[in-house]
JSON list of C-alpha atoms in Angstrom, two decimals:
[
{"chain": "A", "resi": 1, "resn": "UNK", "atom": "CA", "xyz": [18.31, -5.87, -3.82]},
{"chain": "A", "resi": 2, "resn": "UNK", "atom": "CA", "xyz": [15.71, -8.68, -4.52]},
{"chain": "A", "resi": 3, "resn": "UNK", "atom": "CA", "xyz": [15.23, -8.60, -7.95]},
{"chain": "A", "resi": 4, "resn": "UNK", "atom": "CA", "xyz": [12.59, -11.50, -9.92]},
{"chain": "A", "resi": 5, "resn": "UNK", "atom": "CA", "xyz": [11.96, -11.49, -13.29]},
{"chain": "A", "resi": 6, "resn": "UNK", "atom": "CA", "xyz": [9.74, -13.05, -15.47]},
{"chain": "A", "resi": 7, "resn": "UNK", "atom": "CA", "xyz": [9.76, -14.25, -19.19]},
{"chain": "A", "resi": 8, "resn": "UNK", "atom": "CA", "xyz": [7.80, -14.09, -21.59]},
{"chain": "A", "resi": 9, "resn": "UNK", "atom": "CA", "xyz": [6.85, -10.35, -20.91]},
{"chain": "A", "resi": 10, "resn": "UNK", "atom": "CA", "xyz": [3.88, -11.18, -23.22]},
{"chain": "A", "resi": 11, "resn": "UNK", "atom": "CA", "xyz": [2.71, -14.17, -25.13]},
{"chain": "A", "resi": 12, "resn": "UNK", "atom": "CA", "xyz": [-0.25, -14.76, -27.36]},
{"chain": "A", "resi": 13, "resn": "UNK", "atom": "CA", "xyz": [-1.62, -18.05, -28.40]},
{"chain": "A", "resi": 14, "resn": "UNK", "atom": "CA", "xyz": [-4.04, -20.33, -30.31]},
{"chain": "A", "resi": 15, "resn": "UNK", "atom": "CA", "xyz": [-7.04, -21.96, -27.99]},
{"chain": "A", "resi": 16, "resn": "UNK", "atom": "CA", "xyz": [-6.11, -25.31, -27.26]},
{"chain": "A", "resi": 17, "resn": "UNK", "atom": "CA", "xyz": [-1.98, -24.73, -27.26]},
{"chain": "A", "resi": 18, "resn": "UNK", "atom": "CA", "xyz": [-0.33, -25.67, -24.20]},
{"chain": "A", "resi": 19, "resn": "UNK", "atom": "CA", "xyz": [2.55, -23.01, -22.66]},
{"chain": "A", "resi": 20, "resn": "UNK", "atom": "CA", "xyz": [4.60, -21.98, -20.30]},
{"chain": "A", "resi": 21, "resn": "UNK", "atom": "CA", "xyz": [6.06, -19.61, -18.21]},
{"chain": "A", "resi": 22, "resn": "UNK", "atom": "CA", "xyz": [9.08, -18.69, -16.48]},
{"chain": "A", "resi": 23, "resn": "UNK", "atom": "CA", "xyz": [10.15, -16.96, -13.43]},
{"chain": "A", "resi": 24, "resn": "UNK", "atom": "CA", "xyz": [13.57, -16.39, -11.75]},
{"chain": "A", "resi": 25, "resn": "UNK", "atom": "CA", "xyz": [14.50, -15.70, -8.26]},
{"chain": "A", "resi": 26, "resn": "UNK", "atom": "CA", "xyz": [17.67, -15.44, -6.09]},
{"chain": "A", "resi": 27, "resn": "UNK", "atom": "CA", "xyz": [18.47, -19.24, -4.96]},
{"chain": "A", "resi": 28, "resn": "UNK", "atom": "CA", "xyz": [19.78, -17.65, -1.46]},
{"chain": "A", "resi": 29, "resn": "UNK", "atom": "CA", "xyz": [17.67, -17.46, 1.85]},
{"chain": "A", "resi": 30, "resn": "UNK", "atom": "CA", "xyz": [14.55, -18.49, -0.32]},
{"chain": "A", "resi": 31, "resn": "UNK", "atom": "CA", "xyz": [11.24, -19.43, 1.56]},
{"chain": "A", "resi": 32, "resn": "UNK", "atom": "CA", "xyz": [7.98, -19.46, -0.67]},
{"chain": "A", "resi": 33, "resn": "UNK", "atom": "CA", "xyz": [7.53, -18.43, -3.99]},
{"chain": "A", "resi": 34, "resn": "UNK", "atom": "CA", "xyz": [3.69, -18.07, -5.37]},
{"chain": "A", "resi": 35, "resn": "UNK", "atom": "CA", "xyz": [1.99, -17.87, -8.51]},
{"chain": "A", "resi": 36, "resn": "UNK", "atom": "CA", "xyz": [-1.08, -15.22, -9.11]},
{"chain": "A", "resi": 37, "resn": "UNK", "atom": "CA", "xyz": [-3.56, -14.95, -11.70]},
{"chain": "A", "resi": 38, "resn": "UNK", "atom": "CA", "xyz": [-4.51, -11.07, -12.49]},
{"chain": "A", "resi": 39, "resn": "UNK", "atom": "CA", "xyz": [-7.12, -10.79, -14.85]},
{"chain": "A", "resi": 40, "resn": "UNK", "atom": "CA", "xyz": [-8.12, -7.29, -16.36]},
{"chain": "A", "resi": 41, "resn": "UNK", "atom": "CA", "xyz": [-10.61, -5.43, -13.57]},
{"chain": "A", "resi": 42, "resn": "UNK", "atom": "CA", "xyz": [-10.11, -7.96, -11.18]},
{"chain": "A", "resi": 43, "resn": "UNK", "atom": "CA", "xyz": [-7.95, -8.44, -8.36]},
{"chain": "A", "resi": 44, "resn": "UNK", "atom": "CA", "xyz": [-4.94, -10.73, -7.97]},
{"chain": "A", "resi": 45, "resn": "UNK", "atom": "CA", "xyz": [-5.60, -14.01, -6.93]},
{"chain": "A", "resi": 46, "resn": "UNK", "atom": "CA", "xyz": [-3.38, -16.75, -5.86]},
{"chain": "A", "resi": 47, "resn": "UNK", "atom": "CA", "xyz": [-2.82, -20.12, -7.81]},
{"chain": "A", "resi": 48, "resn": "UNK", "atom": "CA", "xyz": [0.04, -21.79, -6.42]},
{"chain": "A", "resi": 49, "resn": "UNK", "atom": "CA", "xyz": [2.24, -21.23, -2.50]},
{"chain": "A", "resi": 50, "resn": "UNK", "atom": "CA", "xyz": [5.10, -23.05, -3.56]},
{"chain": "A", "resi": 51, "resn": "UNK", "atom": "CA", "xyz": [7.62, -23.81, -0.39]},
{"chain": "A", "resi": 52, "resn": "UNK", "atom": "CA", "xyz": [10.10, -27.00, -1.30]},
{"chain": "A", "resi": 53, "resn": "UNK", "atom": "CA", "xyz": [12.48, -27.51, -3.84]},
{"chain": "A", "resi": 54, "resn": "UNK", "atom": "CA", "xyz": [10.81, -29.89, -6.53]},
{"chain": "A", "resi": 55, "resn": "UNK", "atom": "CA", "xyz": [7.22, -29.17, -5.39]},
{"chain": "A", "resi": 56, "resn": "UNK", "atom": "CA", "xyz": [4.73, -29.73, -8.08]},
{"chain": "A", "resi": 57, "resn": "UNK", "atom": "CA", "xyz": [1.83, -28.44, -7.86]},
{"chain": "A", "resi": 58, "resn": "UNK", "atom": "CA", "xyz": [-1.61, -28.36, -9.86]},
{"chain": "A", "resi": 59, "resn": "UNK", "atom": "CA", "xyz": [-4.59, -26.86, -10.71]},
{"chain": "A", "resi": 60, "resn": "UNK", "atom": "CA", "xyz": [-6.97, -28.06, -13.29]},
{"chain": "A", "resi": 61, "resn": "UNK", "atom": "CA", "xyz": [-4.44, -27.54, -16.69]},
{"chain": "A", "resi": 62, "resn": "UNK", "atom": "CA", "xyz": [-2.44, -25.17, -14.88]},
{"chain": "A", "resi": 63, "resn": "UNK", "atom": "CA", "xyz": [0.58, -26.52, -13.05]},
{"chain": "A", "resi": 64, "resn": "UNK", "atom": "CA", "xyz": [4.05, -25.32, -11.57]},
{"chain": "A", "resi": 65, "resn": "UNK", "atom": "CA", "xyz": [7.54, -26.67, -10.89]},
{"chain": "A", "resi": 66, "resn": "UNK", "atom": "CA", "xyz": [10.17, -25.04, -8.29]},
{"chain": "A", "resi": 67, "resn": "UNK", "atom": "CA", "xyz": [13.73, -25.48, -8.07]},
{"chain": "A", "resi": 68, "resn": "UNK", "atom": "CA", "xyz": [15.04, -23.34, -5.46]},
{"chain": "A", "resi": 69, "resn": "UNK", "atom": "CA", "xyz": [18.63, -24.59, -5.63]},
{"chain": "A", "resi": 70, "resn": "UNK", "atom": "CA", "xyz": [18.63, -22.72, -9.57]},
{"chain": "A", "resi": 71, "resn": "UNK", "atom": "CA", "xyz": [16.67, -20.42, -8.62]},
{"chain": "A", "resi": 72, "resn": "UNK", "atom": "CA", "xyz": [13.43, -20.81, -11.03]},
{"chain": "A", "resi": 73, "resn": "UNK", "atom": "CA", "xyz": [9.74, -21.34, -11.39]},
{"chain": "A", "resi": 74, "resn": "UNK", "atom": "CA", "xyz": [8.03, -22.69, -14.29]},
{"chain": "A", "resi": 75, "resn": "UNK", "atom": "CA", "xyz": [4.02, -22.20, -14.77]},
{"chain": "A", "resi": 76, "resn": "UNK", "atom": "CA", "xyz": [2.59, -24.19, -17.44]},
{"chain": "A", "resi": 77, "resn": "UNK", "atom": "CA", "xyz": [-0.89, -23.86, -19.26]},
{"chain": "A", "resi": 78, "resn": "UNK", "atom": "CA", "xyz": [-2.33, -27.25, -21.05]},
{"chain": "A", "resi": 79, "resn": "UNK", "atom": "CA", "xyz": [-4.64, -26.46, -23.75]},
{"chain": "A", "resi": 80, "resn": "UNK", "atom": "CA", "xyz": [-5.27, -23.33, -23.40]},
{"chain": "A", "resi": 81, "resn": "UNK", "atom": "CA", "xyz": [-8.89, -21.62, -23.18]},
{"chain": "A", "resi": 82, "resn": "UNK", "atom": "CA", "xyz": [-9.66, -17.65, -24.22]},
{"chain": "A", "resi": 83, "resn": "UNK", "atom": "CA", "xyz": [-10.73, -17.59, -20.13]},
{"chain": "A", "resi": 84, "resn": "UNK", "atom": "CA", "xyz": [-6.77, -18.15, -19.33]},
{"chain": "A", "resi": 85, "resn": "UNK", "atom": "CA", "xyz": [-6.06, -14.69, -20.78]},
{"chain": "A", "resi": 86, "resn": "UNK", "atom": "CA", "xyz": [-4.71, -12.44, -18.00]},
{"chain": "A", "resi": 87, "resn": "UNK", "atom": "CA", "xyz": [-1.29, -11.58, -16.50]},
{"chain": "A", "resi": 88, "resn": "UNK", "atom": "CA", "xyz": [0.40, -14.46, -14.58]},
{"chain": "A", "resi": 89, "resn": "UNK", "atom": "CA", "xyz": [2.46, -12.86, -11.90]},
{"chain": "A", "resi": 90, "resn": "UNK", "atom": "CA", "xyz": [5.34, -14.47, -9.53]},
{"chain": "A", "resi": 91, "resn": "UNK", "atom": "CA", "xyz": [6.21, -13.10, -6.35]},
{"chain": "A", "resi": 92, "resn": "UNK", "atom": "CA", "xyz": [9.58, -14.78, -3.69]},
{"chain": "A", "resi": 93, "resn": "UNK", "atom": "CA", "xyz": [9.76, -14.58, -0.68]},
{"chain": "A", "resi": 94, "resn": "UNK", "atom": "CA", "xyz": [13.05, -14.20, 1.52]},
{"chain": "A", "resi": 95, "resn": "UNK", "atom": "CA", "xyz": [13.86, -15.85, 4.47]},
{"chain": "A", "resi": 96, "resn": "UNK", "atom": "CA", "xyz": [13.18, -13.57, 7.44]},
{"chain": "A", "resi": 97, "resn": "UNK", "atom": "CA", "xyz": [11.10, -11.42, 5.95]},
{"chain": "A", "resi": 98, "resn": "UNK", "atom": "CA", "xyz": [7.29, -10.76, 5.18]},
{"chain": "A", "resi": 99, "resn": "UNK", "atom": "CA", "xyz": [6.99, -9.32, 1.94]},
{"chain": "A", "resi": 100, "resn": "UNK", "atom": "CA", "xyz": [6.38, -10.87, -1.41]},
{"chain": "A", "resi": 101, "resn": "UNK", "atom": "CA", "xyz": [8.77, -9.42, -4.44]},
{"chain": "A", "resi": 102, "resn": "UNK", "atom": "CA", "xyz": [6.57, -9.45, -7.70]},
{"chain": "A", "resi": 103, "resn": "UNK", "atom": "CA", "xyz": [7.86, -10.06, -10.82]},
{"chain": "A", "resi": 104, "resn": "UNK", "atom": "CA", "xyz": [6.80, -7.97, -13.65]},
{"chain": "A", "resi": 105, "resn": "UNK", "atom": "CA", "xyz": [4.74, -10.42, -14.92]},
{"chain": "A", "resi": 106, "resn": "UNK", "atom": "CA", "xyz": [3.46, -12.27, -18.27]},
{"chain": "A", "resi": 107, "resn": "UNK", "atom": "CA", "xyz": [0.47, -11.20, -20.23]},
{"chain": "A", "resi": 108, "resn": "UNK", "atom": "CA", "xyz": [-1.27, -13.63, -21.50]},
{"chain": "A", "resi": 109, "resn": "UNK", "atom": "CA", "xyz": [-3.74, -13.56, -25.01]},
{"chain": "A", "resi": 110, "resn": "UNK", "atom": "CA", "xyz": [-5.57, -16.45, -25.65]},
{"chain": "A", "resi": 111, "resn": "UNK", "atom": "CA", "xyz": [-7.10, -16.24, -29.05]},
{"chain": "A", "resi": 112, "resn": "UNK", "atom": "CA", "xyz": [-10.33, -18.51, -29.99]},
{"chain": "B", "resi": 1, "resn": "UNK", "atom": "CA", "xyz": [-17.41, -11.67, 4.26]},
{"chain": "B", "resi": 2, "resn": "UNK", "atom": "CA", "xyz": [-16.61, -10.47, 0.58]},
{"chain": "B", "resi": 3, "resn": "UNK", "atom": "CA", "xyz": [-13.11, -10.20, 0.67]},
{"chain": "B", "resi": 4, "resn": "UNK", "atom": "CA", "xyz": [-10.98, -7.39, 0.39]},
{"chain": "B", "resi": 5, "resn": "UNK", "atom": "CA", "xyz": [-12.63, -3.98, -0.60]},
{"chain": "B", "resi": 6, "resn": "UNK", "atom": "CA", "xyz": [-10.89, -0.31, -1.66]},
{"chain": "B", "resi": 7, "resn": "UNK", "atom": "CA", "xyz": [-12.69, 3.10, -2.30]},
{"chain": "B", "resi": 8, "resn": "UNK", "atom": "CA", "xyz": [-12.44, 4.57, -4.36]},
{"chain": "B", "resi": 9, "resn": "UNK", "atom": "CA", "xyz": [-11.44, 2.60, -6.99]},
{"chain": "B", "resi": 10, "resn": "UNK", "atom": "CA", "xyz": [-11.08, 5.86, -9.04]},
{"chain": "B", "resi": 11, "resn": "UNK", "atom": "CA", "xyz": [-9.98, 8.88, -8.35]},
{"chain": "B", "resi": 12, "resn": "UNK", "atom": "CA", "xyz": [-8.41, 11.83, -10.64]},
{"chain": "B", "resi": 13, "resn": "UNK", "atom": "CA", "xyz": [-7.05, 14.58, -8.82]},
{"chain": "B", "resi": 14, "resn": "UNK", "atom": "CA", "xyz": [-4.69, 17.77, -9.95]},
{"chain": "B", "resi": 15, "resn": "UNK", "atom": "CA", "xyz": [-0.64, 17.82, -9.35]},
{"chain": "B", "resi": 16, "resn": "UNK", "atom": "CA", "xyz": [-0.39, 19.49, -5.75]},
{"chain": "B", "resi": 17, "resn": "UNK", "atom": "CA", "xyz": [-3.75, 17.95, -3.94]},
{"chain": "B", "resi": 18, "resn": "UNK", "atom": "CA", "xyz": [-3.57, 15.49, -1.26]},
{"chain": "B", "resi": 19, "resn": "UNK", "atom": "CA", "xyz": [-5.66, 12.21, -1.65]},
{"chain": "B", "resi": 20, "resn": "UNK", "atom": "CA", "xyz": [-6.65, 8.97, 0.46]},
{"chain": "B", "resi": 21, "resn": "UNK", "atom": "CA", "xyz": [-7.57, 5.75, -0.43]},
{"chain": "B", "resi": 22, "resn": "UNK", "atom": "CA", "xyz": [-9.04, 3.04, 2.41]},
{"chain": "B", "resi": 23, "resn": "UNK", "atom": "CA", "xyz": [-8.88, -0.71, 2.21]},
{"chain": "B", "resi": 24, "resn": "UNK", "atom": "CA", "xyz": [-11.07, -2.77, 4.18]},
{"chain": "B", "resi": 25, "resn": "UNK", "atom": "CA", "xyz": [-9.19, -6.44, 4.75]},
{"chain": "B", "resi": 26, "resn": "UNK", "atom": "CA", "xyz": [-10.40, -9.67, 5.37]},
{"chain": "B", "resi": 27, "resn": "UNK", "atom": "CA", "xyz": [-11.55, -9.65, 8.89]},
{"chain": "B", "resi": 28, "resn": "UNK", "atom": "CA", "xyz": [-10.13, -12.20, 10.55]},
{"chain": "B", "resi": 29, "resn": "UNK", "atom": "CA", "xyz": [-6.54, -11.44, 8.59]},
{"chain": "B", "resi": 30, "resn": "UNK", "atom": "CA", "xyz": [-4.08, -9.46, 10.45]},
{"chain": "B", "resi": 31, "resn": "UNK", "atom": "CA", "xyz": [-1.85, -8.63, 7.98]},
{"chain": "B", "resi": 32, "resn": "UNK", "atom": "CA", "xyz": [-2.14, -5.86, 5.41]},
{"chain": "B", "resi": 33, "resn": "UNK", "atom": "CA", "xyz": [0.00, -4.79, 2.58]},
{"chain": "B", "resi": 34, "resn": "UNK", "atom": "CA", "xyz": [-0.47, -1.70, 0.60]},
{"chain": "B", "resi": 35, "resn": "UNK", "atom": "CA", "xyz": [1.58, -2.07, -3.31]},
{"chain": "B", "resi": 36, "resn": "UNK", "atom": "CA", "xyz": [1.85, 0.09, -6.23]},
{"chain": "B", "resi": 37, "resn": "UNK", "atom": "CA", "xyz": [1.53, -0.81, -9.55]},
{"chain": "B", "resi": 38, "resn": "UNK", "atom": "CA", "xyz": [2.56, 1.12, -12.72]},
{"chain": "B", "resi": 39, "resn": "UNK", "atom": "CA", "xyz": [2.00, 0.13, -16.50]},
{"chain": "B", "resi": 40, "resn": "UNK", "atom": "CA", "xyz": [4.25, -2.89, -17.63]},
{"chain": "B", "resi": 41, "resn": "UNK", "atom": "CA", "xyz": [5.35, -3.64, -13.73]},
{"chain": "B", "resi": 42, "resn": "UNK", "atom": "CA", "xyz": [4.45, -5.93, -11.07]},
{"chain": "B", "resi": 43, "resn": "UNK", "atom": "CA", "xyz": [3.43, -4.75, -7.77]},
{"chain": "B", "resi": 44, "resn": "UNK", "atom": "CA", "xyz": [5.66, -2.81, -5.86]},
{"chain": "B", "resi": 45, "resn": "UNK", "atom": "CA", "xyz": [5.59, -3.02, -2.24]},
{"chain": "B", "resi": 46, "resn": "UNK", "atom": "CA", "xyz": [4.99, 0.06, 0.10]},
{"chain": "B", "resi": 47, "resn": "UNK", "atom": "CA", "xyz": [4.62, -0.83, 3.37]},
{"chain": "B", "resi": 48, "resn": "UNK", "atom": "CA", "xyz": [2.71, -3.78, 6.05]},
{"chain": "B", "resi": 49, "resn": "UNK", "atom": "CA", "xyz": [1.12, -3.85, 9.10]},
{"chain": "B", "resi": 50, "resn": "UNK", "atom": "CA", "xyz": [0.58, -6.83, 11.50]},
{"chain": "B", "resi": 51, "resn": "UNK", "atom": "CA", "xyz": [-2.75, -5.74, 13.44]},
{"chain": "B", "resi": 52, "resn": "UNK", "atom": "CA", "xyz": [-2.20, -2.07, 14.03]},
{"chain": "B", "resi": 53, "resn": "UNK", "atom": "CA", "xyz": [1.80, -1.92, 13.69]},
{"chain": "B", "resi": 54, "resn": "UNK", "atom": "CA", "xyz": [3.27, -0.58, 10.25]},
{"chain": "B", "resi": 55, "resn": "UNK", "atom": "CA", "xyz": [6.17, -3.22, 10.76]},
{"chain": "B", "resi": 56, "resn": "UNK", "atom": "CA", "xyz": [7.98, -1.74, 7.25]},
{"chain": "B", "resi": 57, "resn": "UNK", "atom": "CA", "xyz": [8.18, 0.87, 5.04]},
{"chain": "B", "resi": 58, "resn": "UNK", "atom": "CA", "xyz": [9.94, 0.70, 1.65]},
{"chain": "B", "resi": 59, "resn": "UNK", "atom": "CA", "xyz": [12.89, 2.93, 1.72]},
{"chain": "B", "resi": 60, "resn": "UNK", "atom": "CA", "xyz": [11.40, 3.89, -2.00]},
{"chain": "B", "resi": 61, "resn": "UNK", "atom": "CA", "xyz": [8.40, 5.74, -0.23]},
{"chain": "B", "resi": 62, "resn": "UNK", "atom": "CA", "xyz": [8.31, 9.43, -0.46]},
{"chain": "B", "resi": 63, "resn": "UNK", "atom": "CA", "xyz": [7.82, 11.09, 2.99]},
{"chain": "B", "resi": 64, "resn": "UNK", "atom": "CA", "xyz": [4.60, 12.59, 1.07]},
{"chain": "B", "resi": 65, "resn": "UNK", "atom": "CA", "xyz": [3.30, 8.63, 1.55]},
{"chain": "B", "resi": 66, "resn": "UNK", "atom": "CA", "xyz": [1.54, 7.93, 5.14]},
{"chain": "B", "resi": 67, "resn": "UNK", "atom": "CA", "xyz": [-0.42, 4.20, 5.95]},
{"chain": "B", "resi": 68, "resn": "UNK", "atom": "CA", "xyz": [-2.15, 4.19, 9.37]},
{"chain": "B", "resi": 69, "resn": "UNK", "atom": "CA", "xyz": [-4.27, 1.37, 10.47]},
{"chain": "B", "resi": 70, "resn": "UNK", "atom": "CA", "xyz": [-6.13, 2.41, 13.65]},
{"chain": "B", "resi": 71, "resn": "UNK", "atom": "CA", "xyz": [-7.51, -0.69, 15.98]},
{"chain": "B", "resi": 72, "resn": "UNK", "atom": "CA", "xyz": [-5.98, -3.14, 13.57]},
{"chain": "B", "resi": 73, "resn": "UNK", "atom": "CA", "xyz": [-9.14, -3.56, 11.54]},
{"chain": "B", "resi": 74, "resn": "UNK", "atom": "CA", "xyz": [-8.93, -0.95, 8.13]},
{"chain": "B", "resi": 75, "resn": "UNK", "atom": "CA", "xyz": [-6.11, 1.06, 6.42]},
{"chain": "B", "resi": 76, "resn": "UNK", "atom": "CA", "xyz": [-5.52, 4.07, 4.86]},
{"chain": "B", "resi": 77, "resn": "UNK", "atom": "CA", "xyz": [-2.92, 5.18, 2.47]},
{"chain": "B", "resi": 78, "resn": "UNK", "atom": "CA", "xyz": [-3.21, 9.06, 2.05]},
{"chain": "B", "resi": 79, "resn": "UNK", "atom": "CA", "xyz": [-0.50, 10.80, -0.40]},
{"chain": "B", "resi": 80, "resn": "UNK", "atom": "CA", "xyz": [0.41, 14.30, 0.17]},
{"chain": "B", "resi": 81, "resn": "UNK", "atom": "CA", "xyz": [1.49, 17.14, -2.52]},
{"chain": "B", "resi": 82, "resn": "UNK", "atom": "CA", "xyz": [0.48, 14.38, -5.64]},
{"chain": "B", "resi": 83, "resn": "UNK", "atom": "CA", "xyz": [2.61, 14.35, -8.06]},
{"chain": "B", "resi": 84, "resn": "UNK", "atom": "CA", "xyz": [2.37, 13.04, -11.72]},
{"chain": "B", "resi": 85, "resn": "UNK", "atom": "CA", "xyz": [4.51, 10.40, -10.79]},
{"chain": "B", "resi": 86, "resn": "UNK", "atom": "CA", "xyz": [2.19, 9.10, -8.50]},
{"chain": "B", "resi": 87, "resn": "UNK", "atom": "CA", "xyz": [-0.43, 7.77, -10.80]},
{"chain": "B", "resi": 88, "resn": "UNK", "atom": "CA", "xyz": [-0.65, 4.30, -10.50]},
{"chain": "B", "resi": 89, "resn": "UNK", "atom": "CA", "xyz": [-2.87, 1.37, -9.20]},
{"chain": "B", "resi": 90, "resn": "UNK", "atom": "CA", "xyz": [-2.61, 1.34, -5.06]},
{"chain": "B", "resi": 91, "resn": "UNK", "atom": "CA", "xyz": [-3.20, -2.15, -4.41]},
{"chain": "B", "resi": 92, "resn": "UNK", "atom": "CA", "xyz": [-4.45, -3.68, -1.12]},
{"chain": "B", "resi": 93, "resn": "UNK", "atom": "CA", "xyz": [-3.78, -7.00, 0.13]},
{"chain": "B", "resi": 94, "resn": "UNK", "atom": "CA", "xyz": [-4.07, -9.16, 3.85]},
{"chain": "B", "resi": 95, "resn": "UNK", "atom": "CA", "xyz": [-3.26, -12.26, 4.95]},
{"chain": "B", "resi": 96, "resn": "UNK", "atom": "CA", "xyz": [-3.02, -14.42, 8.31]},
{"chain": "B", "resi": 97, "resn": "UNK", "atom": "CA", "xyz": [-0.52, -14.58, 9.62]},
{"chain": "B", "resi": 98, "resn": "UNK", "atom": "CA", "xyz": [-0.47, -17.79, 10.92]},
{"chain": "B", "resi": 99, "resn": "UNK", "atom": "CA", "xyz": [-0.86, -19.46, 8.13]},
{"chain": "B", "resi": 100, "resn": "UNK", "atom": "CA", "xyz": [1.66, -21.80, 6.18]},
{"chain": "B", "resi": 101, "resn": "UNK", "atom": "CA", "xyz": [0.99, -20.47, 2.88]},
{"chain": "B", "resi": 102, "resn": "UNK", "atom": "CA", "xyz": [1.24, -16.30, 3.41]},
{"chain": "B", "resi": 103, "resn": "UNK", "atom": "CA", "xyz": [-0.83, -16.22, 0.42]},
{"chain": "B", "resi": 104, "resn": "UNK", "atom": "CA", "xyz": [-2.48, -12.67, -0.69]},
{"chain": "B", "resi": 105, "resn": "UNK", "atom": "CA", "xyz": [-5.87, -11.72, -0.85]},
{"chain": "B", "resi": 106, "resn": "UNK", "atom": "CA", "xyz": [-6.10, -8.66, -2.78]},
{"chain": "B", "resi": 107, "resn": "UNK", "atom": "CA", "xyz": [-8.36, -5.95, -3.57]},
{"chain": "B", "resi": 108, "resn": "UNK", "atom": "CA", "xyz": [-9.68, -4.62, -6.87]},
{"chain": "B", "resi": 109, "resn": "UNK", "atom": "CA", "xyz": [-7.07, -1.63, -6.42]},
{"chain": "B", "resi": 110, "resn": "UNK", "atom": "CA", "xyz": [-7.88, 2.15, -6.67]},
{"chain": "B", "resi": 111, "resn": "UNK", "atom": "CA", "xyz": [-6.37, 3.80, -9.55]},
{"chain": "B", "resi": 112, "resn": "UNK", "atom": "CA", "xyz": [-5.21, 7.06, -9.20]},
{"chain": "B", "resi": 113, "resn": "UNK", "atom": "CA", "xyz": [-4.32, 9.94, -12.16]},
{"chain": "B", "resi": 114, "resn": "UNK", "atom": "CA", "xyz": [-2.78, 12.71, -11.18]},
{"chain": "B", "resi": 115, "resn": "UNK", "atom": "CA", "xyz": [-3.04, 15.84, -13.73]}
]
């Protein structure tokens, strides 16, 4: 069974503190692992497609790190804005197969 | 095009009653994914289709749980005998499938209570 998880489960912060978040896969048969952005009454929508070991990729203060070999996925936040507040979810991939595995995601509070 | 659109986005229904929800993908995306979501978990996957083929069905899916996507184009998710257990946000997502990324593009979801 494919099984990612996610930590923090929740997090609250200060506008204007930086933070991060983590996300944990299995290292085996691994082909893409993306980041999502789910605000309250929205849909899901996709930050980061992350395929190679080491990729870094960024997106205004958000960024991400892979390492597949380990297994993990970190998602950091730089000075963070009350607009950042939603749930950040992480979702893997498996070789061979077309479905993404979410994690349960973090909730993020951003507090002016 | 606007994206990805459900109906309803609500619907309340009593234990025992059979209920549909219909997702309307990206046009020109061939895949579509139907997931679940309950409080305090990510999405849980239910089943795909590449144009009109259901390719899988998670083994966790109730026989009460039917997908069909006629002509490739929308989907429907109807749920038979509704049970309490059932309530949760269906989410609906596509995607090309041609493309590098495989990234998502969801709908708003239709949350369903069952009483």
């Amino acid at each position: 069974i494919l099984n990612v998880e996610q930590s923090p489960q929740s997090l609250h912060v200060q506008e204007g503190d930086s933070t991060n978040f983590t996300c944990s896969f299995p290292s085996s048969n691994f082909y893409a692992l993306h980041w999502y952005r789910w605000e309250t009454a929205k849909s899901p929508e996709a930050l980061f497609v992350m395929t190679l070991n080491g990729d870094e990729k960024k997106k205004g203060r958000i960024s991400a790190t892979l390492n597949t070999k380990e297994g993990y996925s970190y998602l950091y936040i730089k000075g963070s804005q009350p607009e950042d507040s939603a749930t950040y979810l992480c979702a893997f991939i498996s070789g061979g197969y077309n479905k993404l595995i979410f994690g349960a995601g973090t909730r993020l509070a951003v507090h002016p | 095009d606007t994206g990805v659109s459900q109906d309803p986005r609500h619907k309340i229904t009593k234990r025992g009653q059979n209920v549909t929800f219909r997702c309307d993908p990206i046009s020109e995306h061939n895949r579509l994914y139907w997931y679940r979501q309950t409080l305090g978990q990510g999405p849980e996957f239910l089943t795909y289709f590449q144009n009109e083929a259901q390719l899988e069905k998670s083994r966790l899916l109730s026989d009460r749980f039917s997908a069909e996507r006629p002509k490739g184009s929308f989907s429907t998710l109807e749920i038979q005998r509704t049970e309490q257990g059932d309530s949760a946000m269906y989410l609906c997502a596509s995607s090309w499938g041609g493309s590098e990324t495989g990234e998502l593009f969801f709908g708003e979801g239709s949350r369903l209570t069952v009483l």
